[in-house]
Coordinates of C-alpha atoms in Angstrom, one line a residue:
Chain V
X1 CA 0.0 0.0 0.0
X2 CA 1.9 3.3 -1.1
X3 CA 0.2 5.9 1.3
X4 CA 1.5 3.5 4.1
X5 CA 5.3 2.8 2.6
X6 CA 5.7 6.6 1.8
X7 CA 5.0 7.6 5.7
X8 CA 7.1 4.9 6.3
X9 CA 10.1 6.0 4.4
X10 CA 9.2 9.4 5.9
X11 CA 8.7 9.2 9.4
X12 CA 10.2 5.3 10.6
X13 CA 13.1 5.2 12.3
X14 CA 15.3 2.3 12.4
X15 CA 16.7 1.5 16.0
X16 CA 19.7 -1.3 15.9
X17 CA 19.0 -4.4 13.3
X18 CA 15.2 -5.1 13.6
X19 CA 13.6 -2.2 15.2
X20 CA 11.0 0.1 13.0
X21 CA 9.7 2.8 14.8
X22 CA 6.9 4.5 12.9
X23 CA 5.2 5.7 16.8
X24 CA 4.7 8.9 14.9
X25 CA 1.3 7.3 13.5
X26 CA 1.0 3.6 14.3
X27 CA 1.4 2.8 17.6
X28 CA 2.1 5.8 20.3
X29 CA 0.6 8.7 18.1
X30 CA -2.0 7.5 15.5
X31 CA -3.0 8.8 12.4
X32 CA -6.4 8.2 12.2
X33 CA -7.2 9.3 8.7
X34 CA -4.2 6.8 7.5
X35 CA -5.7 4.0 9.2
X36 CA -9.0 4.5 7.9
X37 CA -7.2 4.4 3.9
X38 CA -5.6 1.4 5.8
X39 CA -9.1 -0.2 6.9
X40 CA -10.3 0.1 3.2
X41 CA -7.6 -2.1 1.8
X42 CA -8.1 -4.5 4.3
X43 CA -12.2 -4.1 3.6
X44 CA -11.3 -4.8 0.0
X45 CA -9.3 -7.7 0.2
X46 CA -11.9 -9.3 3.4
X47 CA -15.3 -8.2 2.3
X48 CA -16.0 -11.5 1.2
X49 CA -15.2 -13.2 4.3
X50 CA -18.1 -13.3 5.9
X51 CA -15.6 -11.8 8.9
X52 CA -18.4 -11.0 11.7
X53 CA -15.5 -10.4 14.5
X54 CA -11.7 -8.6 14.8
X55 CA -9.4 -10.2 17.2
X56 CA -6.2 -8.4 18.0
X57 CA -3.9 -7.9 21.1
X58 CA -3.3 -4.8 23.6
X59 CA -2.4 -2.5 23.2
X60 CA -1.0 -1.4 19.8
X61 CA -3.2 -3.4 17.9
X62 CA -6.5 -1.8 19.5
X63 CA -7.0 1.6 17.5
X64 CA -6.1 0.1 14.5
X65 CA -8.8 -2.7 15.2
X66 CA -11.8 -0.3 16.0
X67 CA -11.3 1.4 12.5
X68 CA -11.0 -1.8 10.6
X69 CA -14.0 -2.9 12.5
X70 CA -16.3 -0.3 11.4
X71 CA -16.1 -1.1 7.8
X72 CA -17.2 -5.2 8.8
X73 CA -19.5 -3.9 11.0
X74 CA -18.8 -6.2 13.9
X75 CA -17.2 -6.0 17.4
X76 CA -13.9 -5.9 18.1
X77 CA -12.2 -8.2 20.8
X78 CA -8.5 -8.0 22.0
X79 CA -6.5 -10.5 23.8
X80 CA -5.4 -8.8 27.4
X81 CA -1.6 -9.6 28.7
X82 CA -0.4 -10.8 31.6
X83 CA 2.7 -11.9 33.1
X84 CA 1.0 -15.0 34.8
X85 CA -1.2 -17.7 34.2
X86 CA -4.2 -18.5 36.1
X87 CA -6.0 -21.3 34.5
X88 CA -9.5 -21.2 34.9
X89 CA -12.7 -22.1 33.0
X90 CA -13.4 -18.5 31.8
X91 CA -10.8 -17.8 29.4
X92 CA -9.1 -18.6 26.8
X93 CA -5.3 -18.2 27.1
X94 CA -2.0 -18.7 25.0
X95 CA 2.2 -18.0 25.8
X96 CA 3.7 -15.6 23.6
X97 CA 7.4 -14.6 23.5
X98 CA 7.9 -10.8 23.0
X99 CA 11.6 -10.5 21.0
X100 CA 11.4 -7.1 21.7
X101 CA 10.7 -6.9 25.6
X102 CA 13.2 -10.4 25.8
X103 CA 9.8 -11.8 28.1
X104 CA 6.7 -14.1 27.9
X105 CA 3.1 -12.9 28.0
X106 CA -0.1 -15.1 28.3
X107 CA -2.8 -13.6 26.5
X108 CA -5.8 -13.8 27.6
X109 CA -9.7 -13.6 25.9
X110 CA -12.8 -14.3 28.2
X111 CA -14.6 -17.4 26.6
X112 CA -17.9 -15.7 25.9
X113 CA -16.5 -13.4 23.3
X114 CA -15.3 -15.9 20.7
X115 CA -17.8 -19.2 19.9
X116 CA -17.5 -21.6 17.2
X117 CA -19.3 -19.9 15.2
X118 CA -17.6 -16.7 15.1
X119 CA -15.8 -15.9 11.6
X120 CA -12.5 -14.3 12.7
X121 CA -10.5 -11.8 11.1
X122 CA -6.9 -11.2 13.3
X123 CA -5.7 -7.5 13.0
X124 CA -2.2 -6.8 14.4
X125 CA 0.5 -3.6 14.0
X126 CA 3.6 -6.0 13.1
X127 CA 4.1 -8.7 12.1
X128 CA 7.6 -9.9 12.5
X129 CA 8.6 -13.5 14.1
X130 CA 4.6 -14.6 14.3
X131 CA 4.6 -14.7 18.1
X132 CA 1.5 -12.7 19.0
X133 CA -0.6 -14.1 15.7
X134 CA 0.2 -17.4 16.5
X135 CA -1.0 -16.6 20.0
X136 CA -4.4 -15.4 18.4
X137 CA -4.9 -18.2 16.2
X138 CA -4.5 -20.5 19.1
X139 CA -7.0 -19.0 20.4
X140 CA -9.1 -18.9 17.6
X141 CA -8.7 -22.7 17.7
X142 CA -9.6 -23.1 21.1
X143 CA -12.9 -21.2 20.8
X144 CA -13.6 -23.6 17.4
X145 CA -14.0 -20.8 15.6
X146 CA -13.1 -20.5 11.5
X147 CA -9.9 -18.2 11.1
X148 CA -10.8 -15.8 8.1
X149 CA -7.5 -14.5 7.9
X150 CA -5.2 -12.0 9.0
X151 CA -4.3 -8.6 8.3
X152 CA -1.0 -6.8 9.5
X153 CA -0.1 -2.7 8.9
X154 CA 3.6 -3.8 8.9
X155 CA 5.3 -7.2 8.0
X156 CA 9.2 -7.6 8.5
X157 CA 9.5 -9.8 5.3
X158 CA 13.4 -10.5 6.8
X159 CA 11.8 -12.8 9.1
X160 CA 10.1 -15.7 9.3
X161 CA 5.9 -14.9 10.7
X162 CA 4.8 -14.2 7.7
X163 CA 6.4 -17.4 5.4
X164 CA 5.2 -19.5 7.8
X165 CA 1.4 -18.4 7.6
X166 CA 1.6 -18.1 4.3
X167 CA 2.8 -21.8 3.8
X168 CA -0.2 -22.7 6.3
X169 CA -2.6 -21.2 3.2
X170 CA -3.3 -18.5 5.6
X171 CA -4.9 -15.6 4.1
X172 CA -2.6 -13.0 5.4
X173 CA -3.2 -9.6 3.9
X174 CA 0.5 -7.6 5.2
X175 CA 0.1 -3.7 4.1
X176 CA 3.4 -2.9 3.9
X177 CA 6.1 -5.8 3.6
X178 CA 9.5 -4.4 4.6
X179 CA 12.3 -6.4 2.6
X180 CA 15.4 -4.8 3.9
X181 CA 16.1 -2.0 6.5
X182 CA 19.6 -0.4 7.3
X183 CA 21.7 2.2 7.0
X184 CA 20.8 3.2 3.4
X185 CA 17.1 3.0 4.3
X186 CA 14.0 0.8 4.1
X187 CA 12.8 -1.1 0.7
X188 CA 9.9 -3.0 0.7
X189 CA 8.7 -6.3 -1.1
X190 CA 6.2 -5.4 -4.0
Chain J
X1 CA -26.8 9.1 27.3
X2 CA -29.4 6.6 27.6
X3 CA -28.2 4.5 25.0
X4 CA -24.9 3.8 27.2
X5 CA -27.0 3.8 30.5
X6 CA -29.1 0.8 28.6
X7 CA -26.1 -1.0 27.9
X8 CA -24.6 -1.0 31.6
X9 CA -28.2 -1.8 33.0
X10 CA -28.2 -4.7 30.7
X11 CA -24.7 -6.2 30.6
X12 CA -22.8 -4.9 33.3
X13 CA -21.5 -6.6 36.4
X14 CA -21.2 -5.3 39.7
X15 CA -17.7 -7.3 41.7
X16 CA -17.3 -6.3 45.6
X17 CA -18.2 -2.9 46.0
X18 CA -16.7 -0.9 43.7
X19 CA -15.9 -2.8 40.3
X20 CA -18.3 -2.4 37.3
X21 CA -17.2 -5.0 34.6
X22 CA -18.4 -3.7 31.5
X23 CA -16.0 -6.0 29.2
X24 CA -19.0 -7.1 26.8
X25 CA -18.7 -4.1 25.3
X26 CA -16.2 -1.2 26.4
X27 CA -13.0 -2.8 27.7
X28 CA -12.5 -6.1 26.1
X29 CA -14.9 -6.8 24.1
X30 CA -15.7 -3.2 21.9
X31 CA -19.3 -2.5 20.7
X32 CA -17.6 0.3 17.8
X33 CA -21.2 1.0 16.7
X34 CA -22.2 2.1 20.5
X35 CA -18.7 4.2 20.4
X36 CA -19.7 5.8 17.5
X37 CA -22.7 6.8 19.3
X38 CA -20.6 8.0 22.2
X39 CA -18.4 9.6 20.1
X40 CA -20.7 11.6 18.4
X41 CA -22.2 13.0 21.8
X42 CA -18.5 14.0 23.0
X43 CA -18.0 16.0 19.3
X44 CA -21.8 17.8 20.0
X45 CA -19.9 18.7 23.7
X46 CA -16.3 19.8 22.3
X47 CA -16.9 20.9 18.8
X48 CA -16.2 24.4 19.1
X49 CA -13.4 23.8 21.5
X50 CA -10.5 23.9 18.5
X51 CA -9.5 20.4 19.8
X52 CA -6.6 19.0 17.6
X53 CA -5.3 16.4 19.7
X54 CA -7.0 13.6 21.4
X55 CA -5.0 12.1 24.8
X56 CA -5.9 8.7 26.2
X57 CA -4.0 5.8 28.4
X58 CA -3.2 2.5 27.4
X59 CA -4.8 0.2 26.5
X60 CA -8.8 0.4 27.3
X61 CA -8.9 3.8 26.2
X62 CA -7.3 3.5 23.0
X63 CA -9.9 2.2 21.0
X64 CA -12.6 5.0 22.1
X65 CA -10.1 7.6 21.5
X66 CA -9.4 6.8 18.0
X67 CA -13.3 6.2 17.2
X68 CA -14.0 10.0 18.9
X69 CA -10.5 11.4 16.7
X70 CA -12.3 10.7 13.7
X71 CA -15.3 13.4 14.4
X72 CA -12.4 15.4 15.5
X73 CA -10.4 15.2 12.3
X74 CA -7.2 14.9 14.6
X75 CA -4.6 12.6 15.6
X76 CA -4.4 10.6 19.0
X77 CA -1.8 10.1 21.5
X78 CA -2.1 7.1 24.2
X79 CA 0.5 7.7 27.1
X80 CA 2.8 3.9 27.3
X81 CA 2.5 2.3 31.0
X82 CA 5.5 1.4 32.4
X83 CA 6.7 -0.2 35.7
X84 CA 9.6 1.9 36.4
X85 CA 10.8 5.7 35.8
X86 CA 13.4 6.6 33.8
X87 CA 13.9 10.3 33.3
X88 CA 15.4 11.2 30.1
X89 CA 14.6 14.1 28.2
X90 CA 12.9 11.9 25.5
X91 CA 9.6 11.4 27.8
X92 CA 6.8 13.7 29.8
X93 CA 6.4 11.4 32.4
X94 CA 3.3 11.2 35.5
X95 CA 3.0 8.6 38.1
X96 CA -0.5 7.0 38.1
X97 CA -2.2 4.8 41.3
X98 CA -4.1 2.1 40.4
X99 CA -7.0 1.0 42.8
X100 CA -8.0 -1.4 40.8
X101 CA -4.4 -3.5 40.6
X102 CA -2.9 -1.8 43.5
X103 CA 0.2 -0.3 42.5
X104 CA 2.1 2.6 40.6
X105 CA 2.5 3.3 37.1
X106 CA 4.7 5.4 35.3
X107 CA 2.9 6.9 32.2
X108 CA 4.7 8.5 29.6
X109 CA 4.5 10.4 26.4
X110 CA 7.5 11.0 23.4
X111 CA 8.3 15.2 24.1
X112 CA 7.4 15.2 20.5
X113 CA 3.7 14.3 20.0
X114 CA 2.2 16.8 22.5
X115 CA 3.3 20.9 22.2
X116 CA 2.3 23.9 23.1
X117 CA 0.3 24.7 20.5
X118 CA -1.7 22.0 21.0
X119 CA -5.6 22.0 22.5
X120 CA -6.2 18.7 23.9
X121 CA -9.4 16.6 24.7
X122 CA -8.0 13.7 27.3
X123 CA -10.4 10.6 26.9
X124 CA -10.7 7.7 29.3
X125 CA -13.5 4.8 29.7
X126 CA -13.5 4.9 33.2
X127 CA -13.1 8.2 36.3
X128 CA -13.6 6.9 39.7
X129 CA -10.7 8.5 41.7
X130 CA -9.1 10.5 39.0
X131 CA -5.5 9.2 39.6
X132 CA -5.6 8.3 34.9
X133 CA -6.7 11.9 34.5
X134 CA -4.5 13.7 36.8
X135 CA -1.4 12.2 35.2
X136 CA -2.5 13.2 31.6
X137 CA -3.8 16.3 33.0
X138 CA -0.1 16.2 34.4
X139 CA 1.5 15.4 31.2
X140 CA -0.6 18.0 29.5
X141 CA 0.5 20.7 31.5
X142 CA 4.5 19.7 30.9
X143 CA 4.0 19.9 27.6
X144 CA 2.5 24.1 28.0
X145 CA -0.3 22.9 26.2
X146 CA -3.9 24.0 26.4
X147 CA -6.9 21.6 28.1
X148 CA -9.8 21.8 25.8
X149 CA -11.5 19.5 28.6
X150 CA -11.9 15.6 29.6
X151 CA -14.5 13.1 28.4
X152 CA -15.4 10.2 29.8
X153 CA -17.7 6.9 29.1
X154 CA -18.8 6.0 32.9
X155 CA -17.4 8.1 35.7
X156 CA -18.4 6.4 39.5
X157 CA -20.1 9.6 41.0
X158 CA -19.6 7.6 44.0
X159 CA -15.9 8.5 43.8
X160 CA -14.5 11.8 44.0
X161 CA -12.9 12.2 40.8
X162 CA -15.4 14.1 38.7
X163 CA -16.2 16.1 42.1
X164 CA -12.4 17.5 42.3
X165 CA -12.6 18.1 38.3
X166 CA -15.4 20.1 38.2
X167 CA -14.4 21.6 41.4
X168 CA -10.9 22.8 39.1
X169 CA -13.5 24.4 36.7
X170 CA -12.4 21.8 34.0
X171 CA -14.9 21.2 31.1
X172 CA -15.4 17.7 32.0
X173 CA -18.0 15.5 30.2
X174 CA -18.7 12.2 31.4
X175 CA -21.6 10.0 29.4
X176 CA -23.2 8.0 31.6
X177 CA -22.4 8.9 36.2
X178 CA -23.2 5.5 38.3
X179 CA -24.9 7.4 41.4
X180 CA -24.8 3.7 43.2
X181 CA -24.2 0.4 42.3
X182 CA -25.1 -2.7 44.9
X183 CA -27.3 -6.0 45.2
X184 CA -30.5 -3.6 44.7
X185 CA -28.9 -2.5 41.0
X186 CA -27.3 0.1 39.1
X187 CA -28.6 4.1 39.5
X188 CA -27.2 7.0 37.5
X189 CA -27.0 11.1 38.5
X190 CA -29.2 12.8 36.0

């Protein structure tokens, strides 16, 4: 999606080997009017889905999933995190490994919220290693519910998460796929 | 607003004596068709206010603050939690209590996303004590900028956070007040 590579070459910031910082309007200021164009390609590509519910993960993910939900017209559910895990009969509840933090989460959705027949579409900021979508999907699975597919604002193409959905036959829509970033700048993989 | 009065008659929880789980559709689950509503109310309050920045906390806020930025035509800024303070000149920082978990926050804000020019409307889904609005509040007033005033989803008149706002003269607008909440049910100020 151009509108979303050009603020990208504009406004990221790259921090060591494999941190973007775009938190000028993604994910600590947000450009709402960009992630509404970014809802409409994601509408586009989905519409068809029959997608009746958005499942994402605090916090980053939660702006960007309200917007995308208004064009499905459905409710938006995200995962809560938390550093321990209390296994009880009301929620669902997966491990994910944060590369960036170097520490485990469990995330965490009350069962009520996602039934087998839910139709789910998973909306994240990044996608990099696959940790937190491969969190969701489990608990997509657990609920029995049909994964409808995934759609990311930014995939780091230089690592694995997206491949390996991809060679699942997930439908993973990635907005922007960033192919190389480093001292002469960011290209992305058309 | 009735319609958000309706929805806490009919879905919410009341835990102990102070907690009102409303997690169908505010904080965990989100209802974005009930936040447009919301949202639309809080524009009708603010409109003529020159907001051009919306301020909220991670994470339940985030959501309602980017679905209220879009009547707004503005950006929004949510303020990062963190465990531990590290002054830098990168950060606005504020310390923040919570009742509810019992222990200190630090929140924080990049220097760059909030100036003096700016006029901005701070957002939260809950006010009971006030401790999230004094630290934006806090935050806002680092930055030299201006408070176009505070909106909230369900303040707990019970509590004396919306008291000491109003007492400040701040332009505080809070959608639905819970007047009491117990075995007998749920009663709003009017």
């Amino acid at each position: 999606m151009e509108l979303l590579e050009k603020r990208i070459l504009e406004e990221g910031k790259i921090i060591g080997s494999d941190i973007l910082k775009v938190d000028s309007f993604l994910n600590h200021q947000i450009d709402v009017s960009l992630m509404n164009e970014m809802a409409k390609e994601i509408y586009a590509h989905f519409k068809d889905k029959n997608v009746n519910k958005i499942l994402t993960v605090e916090a980053s993910g939660i702006g960007f999933a309200c917007i995308v939900a208004q064009y499905f017209n459905c409710k938006v559910v995200f995962a809560k995190k938390h550093k321990t895990r209390q296994l009880t009969d009301e929620f669902y509840e997966a491990k994910v490994h944060s590369f960036t933090h170097g520490d485990d989460n469990i995330i965490k959705v009350t069962k009520k919220y996602i039934s087998a027949s839910d139709n789910v579409l998973i909306i994240d900021d990044f996608l990099a290693s696959g940790e937190a979508t491969d969190g969701l999907m489990d608990i997509v699975n657990q609920a029995g519910a049909n994964l409808a597919g995934i759609a990311i604002a930014i995939e780091k193409g230089f690592q694995d998460g997206g491949k390996q959905l991809r060679e699942k036959g997930i439908d993973l829509l990635s907005l922007a796929i960033v192919d190389s970033m480093n001292e002469n700048g960011i290209t992305f993989k058309k």
